[in-house]
């Protein structure tokens, strides 16, 4: 049975990422070896730091699951070398494979047609979990957004041939993370993964009719479970599926059938689509002047708790630790983390901070 697959719109090392991995990791056999691919950011001078941030996140924030993360380099020119062989072995024996931010087109060029990518496919088919976010999510598509090339360089809006990871499952996907991005504020429309409404509208018309668009809000994940045939939505926003000229949305806490994304099961997919209440017509979605659904605006949960209350809860946790009541102390820490509050234990005592959004 293929492993679970979590696709995130962003936030792989935030509260949402921890929540998703807390569900995935207990299902993995021990030792829970995790291959953290540096591939999406492999062209950056700080590529080691980018991947090591995820490694550190796994060790520090998910330590109760005893993960064994390892940074994996996938350089095409080193496939046949001793280093490449070691990296290939690490991918093959990993219980989970993670990849996050960077450049989708670079990741595609670096993995397309390599033994590394063959190993990733085979490992997942044998039960290895997959956890991809942002750029890595785009790269796994059949049709991928060349985000930097369009948004930063000014290339004409078009699609790039992706790694097509989900083709064996009958899925012809264009995955679009950062669906509800609003970094541009009132001056620049950066929704639809920085494309903006006007450009994204043109790009939709370029896709073949059988392509399904999977849009994922920031700090949101959809978790594909091939054992149950269901996809669960976790996080702060929603998941948006465009097929056959209509869009359907699912918010955090909801689930929908895997067949809704499946090109092979087109009849079942049509049935699943017909069961959804009030599907949105695409022309309405992309009408000039319209705004994204207000339900998917990001929430600042940390601001819901006053600082004196947080101070008191941190003190209570310190007392619980002193009394060796570890399960209760950990439960309090995890509860605070759902509000975006990070507790750090230092030689000077426990301190808290608001987790930075990514």
XYZ file of C-alpha atoms in Angstrom:
358
model
C 0.000 0.000 0.000
C 1.431 3.434 -0.891
C 2.309 5.673 2.026
C 0.345 8.704 3.115
C 1.059 11.900 1.235
C 0.732 15.351 2.819
C 0.719 18.327 0.435
C 1.033 21.735 2.111
C 0.359 25.191 0.735
C 3.086 26.510 3.066
C 4.145 26.276 6.716
C 6.069 23.011 6.752
C 7.860 23.984 9.994
C 4.995 25.768 11.745
C 2.191 24.696 14.047
C 0.291 23.243 11.110
C 3.310 21.232 9.994
C 3.727 19.796 13.461
C 0.054 18.871 13.602
C 0.216 17.045 10.276
C 3.429 15.199 11.105
C 2.050 14.274 14.537
C -0.601 12.321 12.665
C 1.737 10.788 10.109
C 4.779 9.778 12.160
C 3.043 7.379 14.606
C 1.935 5.306 11.623
C 5.519 4.710 10.500
C 7.552 1.702 11.540
C 10.622 2.281 13.678
C 13.307 3.342 13.240
C 11.546 6.397 11.826
C 14.251 7.399 9.376
C 13.358 10.565 7.468
C 15.031 11.784 4.274
C 14.952 15.604 4.128
C 15.654 16.561 0.520
C 17.609 19.757 0.005
C 16.700 19.583 -3.692
C 14.235 22.514 -4.068
C 16.791 24.955 -2.598
C 19.830 23.136 -3.925
C 20.900 26.128 -6.016
C 20.969 28.499 -3.042
C 24.170 29.291 -1.112
C 22.271 28.586 2.115
C 20.777 25.274 0.940
C 22.273 23.444 3.909
C 20.622 25.834 6.356
C 17.252 25.511 4.606
C 17.263 21.720 4.903
C 18.789 21.725 8.380
C 15.962 23.956 9.594
C 13.560 21.126 8.762
C 15.880 18.576 10.376
C 16.029 20.674 13.547
C 12.247 21.111 13.506
C 11.770 17.346 13.413
C 14.186 16.722 16.266
C 13.030 19.538 18.531
C 9.303 19.759 17.877
C 8.519 16.108 17.193
C 11.015 14.418 19.484
C 8.373 12.288 21.180
C 8.108 10.243 17.961
C 11.873 9.577 17.910
C 12.442 10.694 14.309
C 15.834 10.134 12.708
C 16.065 12.876 10.060
C 18.935 13.144 7.598
C 19.644 15.855 5.042
C 19.798 14.320 1.564
C 21.609 15.901 -1.395
C 20.433 14.856 -4.859
C 23.030 16.132 -7.317
C 22.648 14.693 -10.812
C 26.379 14.693 -11.424
C 26.940 12.584 -8.295
C 24.441 9.805 -9.025
C 27.143 7.268 -9.780
C 29.549 8.448 -7.085
C 29.976 7.027 -3.592
C 28.072 10.001 -2.175
C 25.237 9.536 -4.659
C 24.975 5.851 -3.803
C 24.764 6.671 -0.097
C 22.032 9.256 -0.737
C 20.126 6.791 -2.867
C 20.282 4.176 -0.108
C 19.012 6.710 2.435
C 16.012 7.510 0.240
C 15.289 3.829 -0.383
C 15.241 2.960 3.330
C 13.500 6.128 4.579
C 10.164 5.817 6.363
C 9.278 9.348 5.267
C 10.562 11.775 2.620
C 10.276 15.542 3.131
C 10.851 18.481 0.782
C 9.896 22.133 1.065
C 10.724 25.639 -0.174
C 12.912 26.691 -3.077
C 12.432 26.696 -6.850
C 9.972 24.246 -8.469
C 11.712 24.326 -11.843
C 15.113 23.688 -10.271
C 13.750 20.695 -8.363
C 12.207 19.336 -11.558
C 15.428 19.714 -13.532
C 17.464 18.172 -10.723
C 15.238 15.095 -10.263
C 13.653 14.429 -13.652
C 14.853 11.097 -15.044
C 17.219 10.362 -12.153
C 17.712 7.290 -10.006
C 16.869 9.514 -7.031
C 13.365 10.187 -8.308
C 12.875 6.526 -9.240
C 13.818 5.665 -5.652
C 11.361 8.229 -4.257
C 8.538 6.769 -6.353
C 9.391 3.202 -5.346
C 9.770 4.032 -1.665
C 6.365 5.721 -1.598
C 4.772 2.790 -3.422
C 6.179 0.537 -0.697
C 4.668 2.557 2.140
C 7.042 5.481 2.716
C 5.195 8.673 3.657
C 5.653 11.813 1.561
C 5.512 15.343 3.001
C 5.915 18.183 0.480
C 5.271 21.892 0.771
C 5.379 25.033 -1.332
C 7.922 24.638 -4.185
C 8.151 20.869 -3.735
C 4.363 20.611 -4.035
C 4.462 22.418 -7.362
C 7.313 20.264 -8.661
C 5.332 17.061 -8.041
C 2.575 18.249 -10.410
C 1.930 17.141 -13.965
C 1.802 20.823 -14.898
C 3.943 23.053 -12.680
C 3.949 26.788 -12.105
C 7.322 28.399 -12.899
C 6.783 30.883 -10.105
C 10.125 32.705 -10.101
C 10.284 32.889 -13.872
C 6.885 34.580 -14.105
C 6.714 36.578 -10.878
C 10.349 37.713 -10.650
C 11.715 37.547 -14.198
C 8.621 38.495 -16.173
C 8.226 35.435 -18.403
C 4.895 34.995 -20.127
C 2.406 33.019 -18.015
C 2.701 29.360 -18.993
C 3.089 25.913 -17.442
C 6.198 23.797 -17.014
C 6.327 20.025 -17.353
C 6.447 18.706 -13.799
C 7.639 15.476 -12.225
C 4.122 14.036 -12.584
C 4.506 12.107 -9.332
C 0.810 11.208 -9.048
C 0.390 9.824 -12.570
C 0.528 6.161 -11.392
C -2.551 6.893 -9.267
C -4.540 8.200 -12.226
C -4.093 11.840 -11.237
C -3.260 14.573 -13.735
C -2.686 17.462 -11.346
C -1.642 21.088 -11.369
C -0.877 21.775 -7.702
C -1.049 25.445 -6.701
C 0.113 26.240 -3.138
C 0.006 29.745 -1.608
C -3.508 29.937 -3.050
C -4.653 32.758 -0.763
C -1.351 34.626 -0.536
C -1.783 38.347 0.143
C 1.800 39.545 0.613
C 1.252 42.187 -2.046
C -1.439 43.873 0.042
C -3.747 46.342 -1.682
C -1.101 47.323 -4.241
C -0.318 43.946 -5.819
C -2.451 40.841 -6.252
C -0.309 37.880 -5.175
C -3.098 35.328 -4.806
C -2.943 32.019 -6.667
C 0.726 31.433 -5.821
C 1.850 34.974 -6.689
C 0.249 34.837 -10.147
C -2.631 37.152 -9.317
C -6.149 36.740 -10.623
C -5.565 38.090 -14.130
C -2.534 35.953 -14.956
C -3.951 32.860 -13.297
C -7.150 33.204 -15.332
C -5.083 33.077 -18.528
C -3.102 30.107 -17.259
C -6.212 28.088 -16.448
C -7.271 28.327 -20.093
C -3.916 26.845 -21.157
C -4.457 23.586 -19.275
C -5.850 20.486 -21.014
C -9.421 19.656 -20.071
C -8.466 16.535 -18.119
C -6.132 18.386 -15.727
C -7.402 18.858 -12.181
C -6.182 21.958 -10.331
C -5.492 21.403 -6.633
C -5.241 24.778 -4.887
C -4.034 24.810 -1.272
C -4.169 27.797 1.066
C -1.145 28.829 3.080
C -0.628 27.009 6.395
C -2.989 24.317 5.155
C -2.457 20.683 4.192
C -4.355 17.997 2.384
C -3.434 14.477 3.454
C -3.935 11.742 0.871
C -4.610 8.335 2.416
C -4.500 5.600 -0.202
C -5.646 2.983 2.299
C -8.978 4.685 3.021
C -9.401 6.482 -0.303
C -9.948 9.761 1.547
C -8.234 13.160 1.626
C -8.344 15.106 4.901
C -7.849 18.876 5.174
C -5.836 20.272 8.087
C -4.685 23.766 9.014
C -5.945 27.322 8.835
C -7.507 27.531 5.383
C -8.991 25.371 2.706
C -8.378 23.223 -0.346
C -9.817 24.180 -3.716
C -10.380 21.741 -6.587
C -11.007 22.934 -10.121
C -12.285 20.398 -12.625
C -14.803 20.438 -15.446
C -15.271 24.198 -15.231
C -16.253 24.224 -11.573
C -14.487 24.698 -8.274
C -15.317 22.972 -5.012
C -13.849 23.889 -1.643
C -13.149 21.953 1.525
C -12.174 23.633 4.784
C -10.014 22.406 7.659
C -11.598 19.440 9.403
C -13.400 18.265 6.269
C -12.526 15.368 3.981
C -13.368 14.266 0.461
C -12.871 11.166 -1.719
C -9.566 10.578 -3.466
C -11.476 9.954 -6.686
C -12.216 13.668 -6.909
C -8.595 14.082 -8.038
C -8.428 10.916 -10.138
C -8.404 11.138 -13.912
C -8.798 7.353 -14.298
C -11.914 7.256 -12.136
C -13.552 10.062 -14.114
C -17.086 8.713 -13.658
C -16.600 8.394 -9.893
C -15.029 11.842 -9.862
C -18.086 13.301 -11.580
C -20.310 11.598 -9.017
C -18.207 12.996 -6.174
C -18.374 16.453 -7.736
C -22.169 16.268 -8.034
C -22.438 15.464 -4.325
C -20.746 18.721 -3.291
C -23.069 21.521 -2.254
C -22.938 24.769 -4.218
C -19.908 24.324 -6.501
C -18.468 27.631 -7.710
C -18.389 28.470 -11.397
C -14.845 29.306 -12.503
C -15.905 32.417 -14.395
C -17.382 33.743 -11.155
C -14.226 32.912 -9.230
C -12.026 34.841 -11.635
C -14.338 37.779 -12.259
C -12.487 41.128 -12.041
C -12.803 42.836 -8.703
C -13.809 39.713 -6.826
C -11.889 38.773 -3.696
C -11.012 35.378 -2.344
C -13.423 33.709 0.045
C -13.064 35.544 3.404
C -13.228 32.202 5.218
C -9.660 31.466 4.156
C -8.081 34.608 5.540
C -5.252 33.739 7.917
C -5.967 33.812 11.612
C -3.565 35.109 14.236
C -4.388 32.568 16.908
C -1.515 33.644 19.138
C -3.148 37.032 19.559
C -6.190 35.362 21.083
C -4.315 34.733 24.353
C -3.183 37.613 26.578
C 0.497 37.628 27.587
C -0.165 37.369 31.371
C -2.163 34.198 30.774
C 0.643 32.717 28.647
C 3.162 33.592 31.393
C 1.002 31.798 33.946
C 0.638 28.700 31.771
C 4.387 28.546 31.160
C 4.952 28.767 34.932
C 2.487 25.932 35.493
C 4.351 23.848 32.930
C 7.629 24.554 34.749
C 6.067 23.351 38.008
C 4.803 20.200 36.299
C 8.271 19.454 34.938
C 9.804 19.990 38.383
C 7.310 17.457 39.741
C 8.287 15.073 36.898
C 4.755 15.169 35.521
C 6.110 14.952 31.990
C 2.916 13.896 30.138
C 0.951 16.832 31.565
C 3.783 19.272 30.857
C 4.042 18.039 27.264
C 0.292 18.263 26.791
C 0.328 21.880 27.951
C 3.236 22.666 25.603
C 1.405 21.070 22.659
C -1.787 22.943 23.458
C 0.076 26.254 23.440
C 1.728 25.311 20.158
C -1.690 25.103 18.481
C -2.022 28.809 19.257
C 1.307 29.568 17.635
C 3.162 29.833 20.957
C 6.583 28.203 21.073
C 8.122 27.271 24.443
C 11.905 27.035 24.572
C 13.656 25.454 27.553
C 16.948 27.235 28.260
C 19.484 27.142 31.138
C 17.809 30.328 32.365
C 14.365 28.706 32.406
C 11.462 28.260 30.022
C 10.732 31.114 27.651
C 7.990 31.603 25.117
C 7.653 33.393 21.809
C 5.128 33.752 19.014
C 5.982 31.437 16.149
C 6.963 33.297 12.995
C 4.698 32.670 10.040
C 6.380 31.564 6.818
